[in-house]
Coordinates of C-alpha atoms and ligand atoms in Angstrom, one line a residue:
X1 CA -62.0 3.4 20.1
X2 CA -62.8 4.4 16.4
X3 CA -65.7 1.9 15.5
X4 CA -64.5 1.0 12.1
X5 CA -60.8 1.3 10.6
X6 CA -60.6 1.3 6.8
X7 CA -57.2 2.6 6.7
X8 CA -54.3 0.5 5.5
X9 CA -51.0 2.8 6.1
X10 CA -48.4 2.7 3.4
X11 CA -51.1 0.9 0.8
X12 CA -53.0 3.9 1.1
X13 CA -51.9 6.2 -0.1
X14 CA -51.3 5.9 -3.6
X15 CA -54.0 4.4 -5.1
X16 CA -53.9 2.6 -8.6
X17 CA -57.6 4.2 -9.7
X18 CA -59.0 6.5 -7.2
X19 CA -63.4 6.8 -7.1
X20 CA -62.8 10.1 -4.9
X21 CA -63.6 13.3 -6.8
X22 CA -60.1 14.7 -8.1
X23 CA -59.8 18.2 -6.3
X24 CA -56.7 20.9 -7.5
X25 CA -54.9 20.8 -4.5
X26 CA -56.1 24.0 -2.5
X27 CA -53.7 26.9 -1.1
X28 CA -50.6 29.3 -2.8
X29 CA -47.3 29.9 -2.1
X30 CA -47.8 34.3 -2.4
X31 CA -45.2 36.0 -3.9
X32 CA -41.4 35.0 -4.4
X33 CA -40.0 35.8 -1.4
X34 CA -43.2 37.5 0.2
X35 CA -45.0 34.4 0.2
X36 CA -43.1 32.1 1.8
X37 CA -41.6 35.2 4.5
X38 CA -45.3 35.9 5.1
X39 CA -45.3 32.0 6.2
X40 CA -42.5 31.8 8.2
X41 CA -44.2 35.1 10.2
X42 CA -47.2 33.0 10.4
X43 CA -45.3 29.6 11.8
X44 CA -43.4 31.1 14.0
X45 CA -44.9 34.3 15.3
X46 CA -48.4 35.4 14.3
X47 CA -50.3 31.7 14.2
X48 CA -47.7 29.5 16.0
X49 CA -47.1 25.7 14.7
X50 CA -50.7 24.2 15.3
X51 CA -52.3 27.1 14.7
X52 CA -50.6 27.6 11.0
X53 CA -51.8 23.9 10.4
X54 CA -55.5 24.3 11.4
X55 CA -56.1 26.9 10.7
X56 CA -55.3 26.4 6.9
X57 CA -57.2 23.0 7.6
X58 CA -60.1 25.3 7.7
X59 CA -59.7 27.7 5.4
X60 CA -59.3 25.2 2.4
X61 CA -61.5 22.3 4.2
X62 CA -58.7 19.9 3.2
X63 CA -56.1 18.2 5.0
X64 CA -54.0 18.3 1.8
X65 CA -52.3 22.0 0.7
X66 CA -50.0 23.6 -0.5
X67 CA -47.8 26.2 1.8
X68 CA -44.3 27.6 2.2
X69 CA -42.5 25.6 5.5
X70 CA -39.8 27.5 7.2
X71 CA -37.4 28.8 7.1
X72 CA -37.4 29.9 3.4
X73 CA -35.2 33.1 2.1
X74 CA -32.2 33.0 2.7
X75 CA -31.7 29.3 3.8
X76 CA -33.8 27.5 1.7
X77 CA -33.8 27.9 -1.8
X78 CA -37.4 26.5 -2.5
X79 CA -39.8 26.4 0.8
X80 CA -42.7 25.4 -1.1
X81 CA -44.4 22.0 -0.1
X82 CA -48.1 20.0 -0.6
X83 CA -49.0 19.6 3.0
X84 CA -50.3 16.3 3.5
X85 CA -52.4 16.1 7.8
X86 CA -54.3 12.8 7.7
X87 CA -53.9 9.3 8.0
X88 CA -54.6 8.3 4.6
X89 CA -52.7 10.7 2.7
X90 CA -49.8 11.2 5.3
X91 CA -48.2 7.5 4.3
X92 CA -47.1 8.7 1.1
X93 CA -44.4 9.8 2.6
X94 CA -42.8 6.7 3.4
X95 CA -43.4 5.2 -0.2
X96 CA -39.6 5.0 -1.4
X97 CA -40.6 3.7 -4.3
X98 CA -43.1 6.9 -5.1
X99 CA -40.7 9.5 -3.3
X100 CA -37.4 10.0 -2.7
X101 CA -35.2 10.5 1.0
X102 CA -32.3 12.5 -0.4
X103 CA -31.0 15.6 1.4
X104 CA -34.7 16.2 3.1
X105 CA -33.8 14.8 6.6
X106 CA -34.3 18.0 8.0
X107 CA -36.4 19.5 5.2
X108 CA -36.4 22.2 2.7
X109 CA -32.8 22.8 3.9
X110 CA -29.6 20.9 5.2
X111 CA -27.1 21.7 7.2
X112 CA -23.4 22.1 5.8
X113 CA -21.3 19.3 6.0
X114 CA -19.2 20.8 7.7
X115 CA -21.3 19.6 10.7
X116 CA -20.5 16.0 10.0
X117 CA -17.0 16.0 9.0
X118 CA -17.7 16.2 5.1
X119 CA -19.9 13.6 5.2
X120 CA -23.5 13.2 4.0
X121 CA -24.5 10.8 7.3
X122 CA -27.0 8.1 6.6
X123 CA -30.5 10.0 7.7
X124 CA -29.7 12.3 4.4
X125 CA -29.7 9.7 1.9
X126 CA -31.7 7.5 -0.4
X127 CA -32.4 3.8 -0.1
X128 CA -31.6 3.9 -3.6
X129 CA -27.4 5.0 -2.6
X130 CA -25.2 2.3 -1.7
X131 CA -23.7 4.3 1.2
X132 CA -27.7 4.2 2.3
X133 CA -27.5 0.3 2.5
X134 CA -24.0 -0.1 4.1
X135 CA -24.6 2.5 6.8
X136 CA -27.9 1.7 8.1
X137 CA -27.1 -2.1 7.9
X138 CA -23.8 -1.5 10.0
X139 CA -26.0 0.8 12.8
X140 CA -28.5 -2.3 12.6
X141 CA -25.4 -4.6 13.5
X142 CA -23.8 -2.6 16.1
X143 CA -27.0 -2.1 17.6
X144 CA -27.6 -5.8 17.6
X145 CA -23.8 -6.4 18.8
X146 CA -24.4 -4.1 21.9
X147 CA -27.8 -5.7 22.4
X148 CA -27.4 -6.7 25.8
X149 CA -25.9 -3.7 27.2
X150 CA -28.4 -1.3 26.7
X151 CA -30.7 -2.4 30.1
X152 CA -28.0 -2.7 32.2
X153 CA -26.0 0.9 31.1
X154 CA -29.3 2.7 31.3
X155 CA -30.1 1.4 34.9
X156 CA -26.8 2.5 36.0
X157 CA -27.3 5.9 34.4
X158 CA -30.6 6.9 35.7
X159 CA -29.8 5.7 39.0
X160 CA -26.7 8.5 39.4
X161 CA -29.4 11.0 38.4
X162 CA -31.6 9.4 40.6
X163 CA -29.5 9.6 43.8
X164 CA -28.9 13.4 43.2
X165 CA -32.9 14.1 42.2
X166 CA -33.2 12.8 45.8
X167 CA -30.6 14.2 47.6
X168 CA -31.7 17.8 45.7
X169 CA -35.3 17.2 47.2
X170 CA -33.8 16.1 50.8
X171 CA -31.7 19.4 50.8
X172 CA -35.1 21.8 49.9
X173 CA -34.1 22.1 46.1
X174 CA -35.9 20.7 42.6
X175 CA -34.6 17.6 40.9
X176 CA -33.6 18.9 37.6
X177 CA -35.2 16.3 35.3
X178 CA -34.3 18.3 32.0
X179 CA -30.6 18.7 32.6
X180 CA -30.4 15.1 34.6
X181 CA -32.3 13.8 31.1
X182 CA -28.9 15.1 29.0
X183 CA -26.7 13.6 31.1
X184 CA -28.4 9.7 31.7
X185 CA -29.8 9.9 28.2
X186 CA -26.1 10.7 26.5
X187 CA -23.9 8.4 28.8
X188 CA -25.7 5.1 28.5
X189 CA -25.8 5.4 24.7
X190 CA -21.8 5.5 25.0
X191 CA -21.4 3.4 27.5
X192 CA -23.2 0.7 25.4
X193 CA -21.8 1.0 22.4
X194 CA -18.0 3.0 23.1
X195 CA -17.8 0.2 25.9
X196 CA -16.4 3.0 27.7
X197 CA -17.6 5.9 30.3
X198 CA -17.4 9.3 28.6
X199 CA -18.3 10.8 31.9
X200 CA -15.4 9.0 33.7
X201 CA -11.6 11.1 34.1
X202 CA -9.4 10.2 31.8
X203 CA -8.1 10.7 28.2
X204 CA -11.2 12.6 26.2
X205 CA -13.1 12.5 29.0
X206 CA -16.5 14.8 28.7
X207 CA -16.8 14.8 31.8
X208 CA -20.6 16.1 32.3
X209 CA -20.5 18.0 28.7
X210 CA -20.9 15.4 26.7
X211 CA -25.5 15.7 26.5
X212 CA -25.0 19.0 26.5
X213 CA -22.6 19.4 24.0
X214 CA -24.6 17.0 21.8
X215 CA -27.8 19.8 22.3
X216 CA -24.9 22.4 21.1
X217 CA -23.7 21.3 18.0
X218 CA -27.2 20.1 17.3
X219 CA -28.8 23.0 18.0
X220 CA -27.0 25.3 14.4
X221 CA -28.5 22.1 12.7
X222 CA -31.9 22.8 13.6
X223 CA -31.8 26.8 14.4
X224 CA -33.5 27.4 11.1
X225 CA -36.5 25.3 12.2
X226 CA -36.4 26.2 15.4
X227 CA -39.4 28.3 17.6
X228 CA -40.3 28.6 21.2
X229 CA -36.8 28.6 22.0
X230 CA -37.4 31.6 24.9
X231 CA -35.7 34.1 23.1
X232 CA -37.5 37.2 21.5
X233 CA -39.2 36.5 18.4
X234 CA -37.2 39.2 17.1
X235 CA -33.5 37.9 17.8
X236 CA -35.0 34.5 17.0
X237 CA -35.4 35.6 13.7
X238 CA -33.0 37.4 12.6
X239 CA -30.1 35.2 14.2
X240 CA -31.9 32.0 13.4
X241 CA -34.5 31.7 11.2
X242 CA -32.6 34.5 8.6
X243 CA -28.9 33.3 8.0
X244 CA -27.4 29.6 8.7
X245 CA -25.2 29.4 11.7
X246 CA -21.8 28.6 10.7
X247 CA -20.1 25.1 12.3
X248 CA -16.9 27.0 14.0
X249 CA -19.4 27.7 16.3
X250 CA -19.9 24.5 18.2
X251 CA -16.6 23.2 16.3
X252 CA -14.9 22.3 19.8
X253 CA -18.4 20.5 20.9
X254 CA -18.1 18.4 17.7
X255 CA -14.1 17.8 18.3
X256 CA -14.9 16.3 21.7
X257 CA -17.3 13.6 20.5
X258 CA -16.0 13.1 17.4
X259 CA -12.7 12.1 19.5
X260 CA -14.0 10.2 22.1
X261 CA -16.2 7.8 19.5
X262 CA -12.4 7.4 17.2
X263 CA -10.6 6.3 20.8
X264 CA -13.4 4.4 22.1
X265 CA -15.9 2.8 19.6
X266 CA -12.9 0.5 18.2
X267 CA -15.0 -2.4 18.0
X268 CA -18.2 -0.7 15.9
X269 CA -15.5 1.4 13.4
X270 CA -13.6 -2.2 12.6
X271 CA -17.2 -3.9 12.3
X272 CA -17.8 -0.6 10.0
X273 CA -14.1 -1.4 7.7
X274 CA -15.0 -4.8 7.5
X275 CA -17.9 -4.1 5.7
X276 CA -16.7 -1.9 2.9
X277 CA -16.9 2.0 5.3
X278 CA -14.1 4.0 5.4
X279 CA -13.0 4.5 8.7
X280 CA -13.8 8.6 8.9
X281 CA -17.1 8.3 6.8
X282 CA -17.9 5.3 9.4
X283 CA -16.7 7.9 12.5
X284 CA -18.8 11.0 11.6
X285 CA -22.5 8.5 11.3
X286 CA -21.8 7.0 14.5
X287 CA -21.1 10.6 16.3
X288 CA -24.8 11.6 14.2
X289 CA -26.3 8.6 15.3
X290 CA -25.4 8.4 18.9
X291 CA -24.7 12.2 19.3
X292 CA -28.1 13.1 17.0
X293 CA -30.5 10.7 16.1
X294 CA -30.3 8.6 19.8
X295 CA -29.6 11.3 21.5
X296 CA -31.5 14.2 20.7
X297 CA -34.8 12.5 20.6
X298 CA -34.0 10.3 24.0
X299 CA -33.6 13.8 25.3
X300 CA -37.5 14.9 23.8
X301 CA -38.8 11.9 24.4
X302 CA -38.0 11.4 28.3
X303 CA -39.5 14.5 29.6
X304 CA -42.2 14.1 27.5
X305 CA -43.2 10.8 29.1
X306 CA -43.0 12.2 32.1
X307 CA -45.0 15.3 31.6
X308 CA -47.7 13.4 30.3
X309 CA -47.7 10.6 32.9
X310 CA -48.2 13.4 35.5
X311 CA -50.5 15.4 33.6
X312 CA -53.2 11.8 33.7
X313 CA -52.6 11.8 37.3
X314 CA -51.8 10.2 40.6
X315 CA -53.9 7.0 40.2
X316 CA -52.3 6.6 36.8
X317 CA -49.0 6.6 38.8
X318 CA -50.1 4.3 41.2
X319 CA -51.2 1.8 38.7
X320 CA -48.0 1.8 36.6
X321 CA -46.2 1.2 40.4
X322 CA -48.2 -1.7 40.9
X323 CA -47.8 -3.3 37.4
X324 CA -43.8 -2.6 37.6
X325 CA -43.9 -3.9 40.9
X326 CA -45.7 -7.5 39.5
X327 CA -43.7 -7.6 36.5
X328 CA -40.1 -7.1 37.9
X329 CA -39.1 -10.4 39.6
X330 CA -35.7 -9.7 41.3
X331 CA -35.5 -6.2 40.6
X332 CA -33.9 -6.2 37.8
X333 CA -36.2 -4.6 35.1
X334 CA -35.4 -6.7 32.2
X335 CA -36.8 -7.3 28.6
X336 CA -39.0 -10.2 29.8
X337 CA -40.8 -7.9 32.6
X338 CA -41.0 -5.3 30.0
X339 CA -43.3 -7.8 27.2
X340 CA -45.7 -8.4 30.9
X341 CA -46.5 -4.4 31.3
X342 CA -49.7 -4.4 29.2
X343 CA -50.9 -0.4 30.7
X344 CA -47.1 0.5 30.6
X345 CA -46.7 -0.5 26.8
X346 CA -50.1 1.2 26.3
X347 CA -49.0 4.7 28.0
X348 CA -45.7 4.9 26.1
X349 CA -47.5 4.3 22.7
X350 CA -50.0 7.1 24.0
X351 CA -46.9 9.3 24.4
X352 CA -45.6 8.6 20.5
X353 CA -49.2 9.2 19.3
X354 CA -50.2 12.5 21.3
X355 CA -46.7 14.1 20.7
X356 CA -44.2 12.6 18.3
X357 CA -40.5 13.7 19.2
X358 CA -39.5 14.4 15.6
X359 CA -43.0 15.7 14.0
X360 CA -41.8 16.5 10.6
X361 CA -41.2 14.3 7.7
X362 CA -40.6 15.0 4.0
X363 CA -40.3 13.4 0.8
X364 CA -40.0 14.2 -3.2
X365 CA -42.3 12.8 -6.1
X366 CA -40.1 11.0 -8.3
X367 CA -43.1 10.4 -10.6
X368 CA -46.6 11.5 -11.3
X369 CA -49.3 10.7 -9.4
X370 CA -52.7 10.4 -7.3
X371 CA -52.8 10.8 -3.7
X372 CA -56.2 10.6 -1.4
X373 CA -57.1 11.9 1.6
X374 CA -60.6 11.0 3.5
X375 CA -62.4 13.3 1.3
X376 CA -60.9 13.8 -2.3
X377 CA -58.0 12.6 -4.6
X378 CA -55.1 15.1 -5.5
X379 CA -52.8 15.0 -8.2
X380 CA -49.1 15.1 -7.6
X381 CA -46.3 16.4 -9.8
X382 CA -43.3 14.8 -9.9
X383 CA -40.4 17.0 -8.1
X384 CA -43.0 18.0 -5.9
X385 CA -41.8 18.2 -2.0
X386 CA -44.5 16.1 0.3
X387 CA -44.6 17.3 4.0
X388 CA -46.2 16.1 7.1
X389 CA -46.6 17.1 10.7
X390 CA -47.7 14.1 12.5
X391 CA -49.1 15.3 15.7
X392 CA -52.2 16.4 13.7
X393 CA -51.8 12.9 11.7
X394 CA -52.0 10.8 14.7
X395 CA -55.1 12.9 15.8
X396 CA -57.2 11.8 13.0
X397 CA -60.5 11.6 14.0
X398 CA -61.2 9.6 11.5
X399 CA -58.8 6.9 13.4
X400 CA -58.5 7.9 17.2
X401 CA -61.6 8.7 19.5
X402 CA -61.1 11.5 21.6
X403 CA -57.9 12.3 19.9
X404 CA -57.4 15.2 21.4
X405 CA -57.5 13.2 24.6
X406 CA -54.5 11.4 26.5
X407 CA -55.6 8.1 26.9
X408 CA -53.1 6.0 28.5
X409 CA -55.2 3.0 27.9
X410 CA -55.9 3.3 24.3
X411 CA -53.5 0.5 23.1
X412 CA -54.9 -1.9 25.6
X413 CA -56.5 -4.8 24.4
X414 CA -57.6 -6.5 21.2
X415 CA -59.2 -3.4 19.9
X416 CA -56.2 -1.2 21.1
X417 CA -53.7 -3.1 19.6
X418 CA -55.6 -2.5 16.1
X419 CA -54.6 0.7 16.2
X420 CA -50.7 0.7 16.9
X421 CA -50.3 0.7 13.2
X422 CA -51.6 4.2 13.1
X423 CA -48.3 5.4 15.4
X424 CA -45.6 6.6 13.1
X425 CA -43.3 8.0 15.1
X426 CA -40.5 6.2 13.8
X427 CA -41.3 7.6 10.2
X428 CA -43.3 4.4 9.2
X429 CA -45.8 2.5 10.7
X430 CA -45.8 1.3 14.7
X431 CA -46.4 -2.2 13.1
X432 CA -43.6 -2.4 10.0
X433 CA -40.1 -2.8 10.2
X434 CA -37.0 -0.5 9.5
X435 CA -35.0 -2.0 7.1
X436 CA -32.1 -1.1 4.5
X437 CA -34.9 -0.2 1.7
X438 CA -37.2 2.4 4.0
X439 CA -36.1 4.9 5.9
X440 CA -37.9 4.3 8.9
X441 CA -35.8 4.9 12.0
X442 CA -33.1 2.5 12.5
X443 CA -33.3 2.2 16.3
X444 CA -36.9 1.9 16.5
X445 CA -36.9 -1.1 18.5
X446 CA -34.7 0.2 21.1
X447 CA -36.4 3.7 21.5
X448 CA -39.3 1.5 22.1
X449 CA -37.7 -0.7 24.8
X450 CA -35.9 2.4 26.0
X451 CA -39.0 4.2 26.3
X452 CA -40.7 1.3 28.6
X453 CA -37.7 0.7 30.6
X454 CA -37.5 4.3 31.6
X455 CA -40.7 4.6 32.6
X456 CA -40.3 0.7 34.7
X457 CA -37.0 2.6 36.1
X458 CA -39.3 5.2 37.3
X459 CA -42.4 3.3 38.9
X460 CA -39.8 0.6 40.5
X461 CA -38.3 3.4 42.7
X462 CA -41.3 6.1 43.0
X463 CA -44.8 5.5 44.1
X464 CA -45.3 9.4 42.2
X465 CA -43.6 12.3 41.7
X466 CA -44.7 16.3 41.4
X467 CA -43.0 17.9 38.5
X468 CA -43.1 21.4 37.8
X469 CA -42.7 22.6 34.2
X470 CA -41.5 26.1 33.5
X471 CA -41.7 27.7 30.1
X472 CA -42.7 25.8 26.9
X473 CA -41.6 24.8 23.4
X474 CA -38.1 24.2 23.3
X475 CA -37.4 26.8 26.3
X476 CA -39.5 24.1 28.3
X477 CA -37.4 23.1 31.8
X478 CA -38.6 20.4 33.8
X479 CA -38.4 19.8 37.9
X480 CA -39.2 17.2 40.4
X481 CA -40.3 19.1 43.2
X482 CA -41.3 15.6 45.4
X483 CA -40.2 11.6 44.5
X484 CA -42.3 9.0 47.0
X485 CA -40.1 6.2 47.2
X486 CA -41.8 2.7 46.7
Ligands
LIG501 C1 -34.2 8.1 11.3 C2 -36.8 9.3 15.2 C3 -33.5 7.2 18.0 C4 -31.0 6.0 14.2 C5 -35.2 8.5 12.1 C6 -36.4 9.2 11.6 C7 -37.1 9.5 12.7 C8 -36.4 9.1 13.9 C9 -38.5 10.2 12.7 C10 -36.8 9.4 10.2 C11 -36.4 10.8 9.7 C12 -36.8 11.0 8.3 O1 -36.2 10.5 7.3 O2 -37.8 11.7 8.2 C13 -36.0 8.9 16.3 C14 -36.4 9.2 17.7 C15 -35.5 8.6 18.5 C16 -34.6 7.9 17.6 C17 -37.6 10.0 18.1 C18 -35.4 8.5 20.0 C19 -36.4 8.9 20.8 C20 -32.6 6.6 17.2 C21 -31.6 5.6 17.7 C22 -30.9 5.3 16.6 C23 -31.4 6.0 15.5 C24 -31.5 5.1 19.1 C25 -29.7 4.4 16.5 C26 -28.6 4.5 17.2 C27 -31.6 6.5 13.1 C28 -31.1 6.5 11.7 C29 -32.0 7.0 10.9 C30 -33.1 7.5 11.7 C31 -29.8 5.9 11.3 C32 -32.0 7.2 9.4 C33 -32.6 6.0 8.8 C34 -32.4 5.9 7.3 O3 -31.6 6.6 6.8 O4 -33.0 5.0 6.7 N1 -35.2 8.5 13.5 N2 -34.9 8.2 16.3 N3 -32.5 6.7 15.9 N4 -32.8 7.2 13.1 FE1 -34.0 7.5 14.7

């Protein structure tokens, strides 16, 4: 582990006085137009995402400059951002009172609102807007209400994809963990909080469309940040990186959810009246959170975790069984046996830190000021657009040993737990709390737990599995090709 760990995140990054030497901050943004189309070239085609990063890294020998971030002309209006790629600097970026949230959820862009019913959901607005404080309070509370059936839904969830990974592999077939993921991922969510099955026959049924019709009207949303999604770089550009994909497109993938979460989620839309939401506004955040936010990152996160579980290894397997094992009492993997699965808890923080599910975050000076990174101090303008991509954040040297390096026992021990402040997956620090006045990720808690009980759900069935990965990026598709049953 790092030997000495002089960052504080969030108090770091804006110093009062700084004694580092001021440096203009490094780097241009080309041309009008040019500039920011010869970075998009370079993101997505020529350099790649790490590559882009680094490579400017070590052209300017600074971890704070200035670029264009996709997808620019004609999308954006202004792609031009101060990147900021190290611990210190990075938690600017959280500082609400130094920068503000609005409209920059998904970056120099945002979708039309005709995604979300008309309505600017929560993740696009300020602490500083009331409908900020109502919304995120209500998902708190619903969250809270549905508390105790989160466990349970998700154990009943992954067990149907369970049973036909196994019965796949009996009959000389793959388990399909990436399309299984959409389906156990999606239904639990609604299950828990809908209190009803959205797989089940019946009125508004989604039968097994609902994960994948999330991914579909998500997918527009993102399109213009979008790269390694298998298709040719050149149709990839032009159809998604170029123009905005209009909503009619995944209109009846919408309908569907929007539908089921007005007939079912009774209980969370009359919690949502009763404290001052309109009814509609209250529908179109809870499809965005559930359909979205949960969702779409359960569905990064879960093959993630176990891509990197198999990439450490057998033994690693084998030592997560017999922890599992110890810690689960009557078989029932529950939140107590979850708080007694030190090497578990370490390997799922390991997961956050290596490879964030949402790596981009993004915030706008509302003032002047001083920002530092390990080497210099930088002056920012206010209006200016702050951008970080944490994977190379939470591979600060400075920070993490062998960061480069997945360590599943890194956040083991007295030493280890020192540096779970350093994970900011959720948009703020591993250690703070998401409240009403940050925007730190409102279901951090339970992406946590969720995270943990997945992998206990795992290692209480399976000794160790073989997966097989095929393709990358987003075009990635995961396979069990053998489960050995505990
Ligand atoms: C915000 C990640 C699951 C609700 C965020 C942000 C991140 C994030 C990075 C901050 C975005 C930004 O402003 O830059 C994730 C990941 C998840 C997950 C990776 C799963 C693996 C959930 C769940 C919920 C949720 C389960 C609740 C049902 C929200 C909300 C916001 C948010 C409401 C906006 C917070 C605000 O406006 O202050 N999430 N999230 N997320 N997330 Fe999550």
């Amino acid at each position: 582990m790092a030997s000495s760990l002089p960052i504080s995140p969030v108090t770091a990054a804006v110093p009062s006085k700084s004694n580092l030497p001021l440096r203009n901050i490094p780097g241009d943004y080309g041309l009008p137009l040019i500039g920011a189309l010869k970075d998009r070239l370079d993101y997505f085609w020529l350099q790649g995402e790490e590559k882009f990063y680094q490579s400017r890294i070590e052209k300017y020998q600074s971890t704070v400059f200035r670029v264009n971030m996709p997808p620019g002309p004609t999308i954006a209006k202004d792609s031009r951002v101060i990147c900021v790629l190290d611990q210190k600097s990075f938690p600017i970026l959280f500082d609400v009172e130094k920068c503000e949230k609005k409209d920059i959820f998904t970056g120099t862009y945002m979708p039309d609102l005709s995604f979300t019913s008309g309505y600017r959901v929560c993740p696009y607005l300020d602490p500083s807007e009331d409908r900020h404080t109502k919304l995120k309070q209500w998902c708190f509370d619903v969250l809270a209400k549905n508390g105790r059936n989160f466990l349970p839904e998700f154990h009943k969830a992954i067990d149907e994809s369970m049973v036909l990974w196994e019965k796949d592999i009996a009959g000389g077939k793959r388990g399909d963990v990436s399309g299984e993921v959409k389906q156990f991922a999606f239904n639990f969510l609604f299950r828990a909080i809908c209190h009803h099955d959205p797989a089940a026959p019946g009125p508004g049924s989604l039968g097994r469309d609902g994960g994948p019709g999330a991914s579909l009207w998500a997918l527009p949303q993102l399109a213009p940040i979008a790269g390694q999604t298998g298709l040719p770089h050149v149709v990839e550009e032009l159809a998604f990186h170029t123009v905005s994909l209009p909503s009619i497109l995944v209109k009846g993938k919408y309908d569907a959810i929007h539908n089921f979460v007005k007939t079912y989620a009774t209980e969370a839309l009359d919690m949502a009246e009763a404290s001052g939401i309109e009814r509609n506004d209250a529908i179109a955040n809870l499809v965005f959170f559930l359909g979205f936010n949960a969702y779409g990152g359960f569905n990064i996160l879960f093959p993630e975790v176990v891509a990197f579980i198999q990439s450490a290894g057998k033994d690693l397997m084998h030592e997560l069984h017999e922890e599992v094992k110890g810690a689960v009492t009557d078989g029932t993997v529950t939140l107590q046996a979850l708080e007694n699965m030190p090497l578990l808890k370490s390997v799922v923080y390991e997961v956050f830190r290596f490879k964030p599910p949402v790596p981009y975050q993004y915030a706008r000076a509302k003032t002047d000021f001083i920002i530092e990174n390990h080497e210099n101090s930088f002056q920012i303008k206010k209006n200016e657009l702050l951008y970080g991509f944490q994977p190379i954040v939470m591979h600060d040297p400075k920070v993490f040993d062998n960061p480069d390096e997945f360590v599943p026992r890194r956040f083991m021990g007295p030493e280890g737990q020192k540096l779970i402040k350093y994970v900011f997956w959720s948009n703020g620090p591993e250690t703070e709390k998401s409240t009403v006045h940050n925007k730190q990720c409102a279901g951090k808690d339970l992406v946590v737990t969720m995270a943990r009980a997945f992998v206990a759900e795992m290692f209480l069935r399976y000794k160790d599995y073989t997966l097989e990965i095929e393709g990358a990026g987003n075009a990635a598709k995961l396979f069990f090709t053998a489960l050995t049953k505990a």
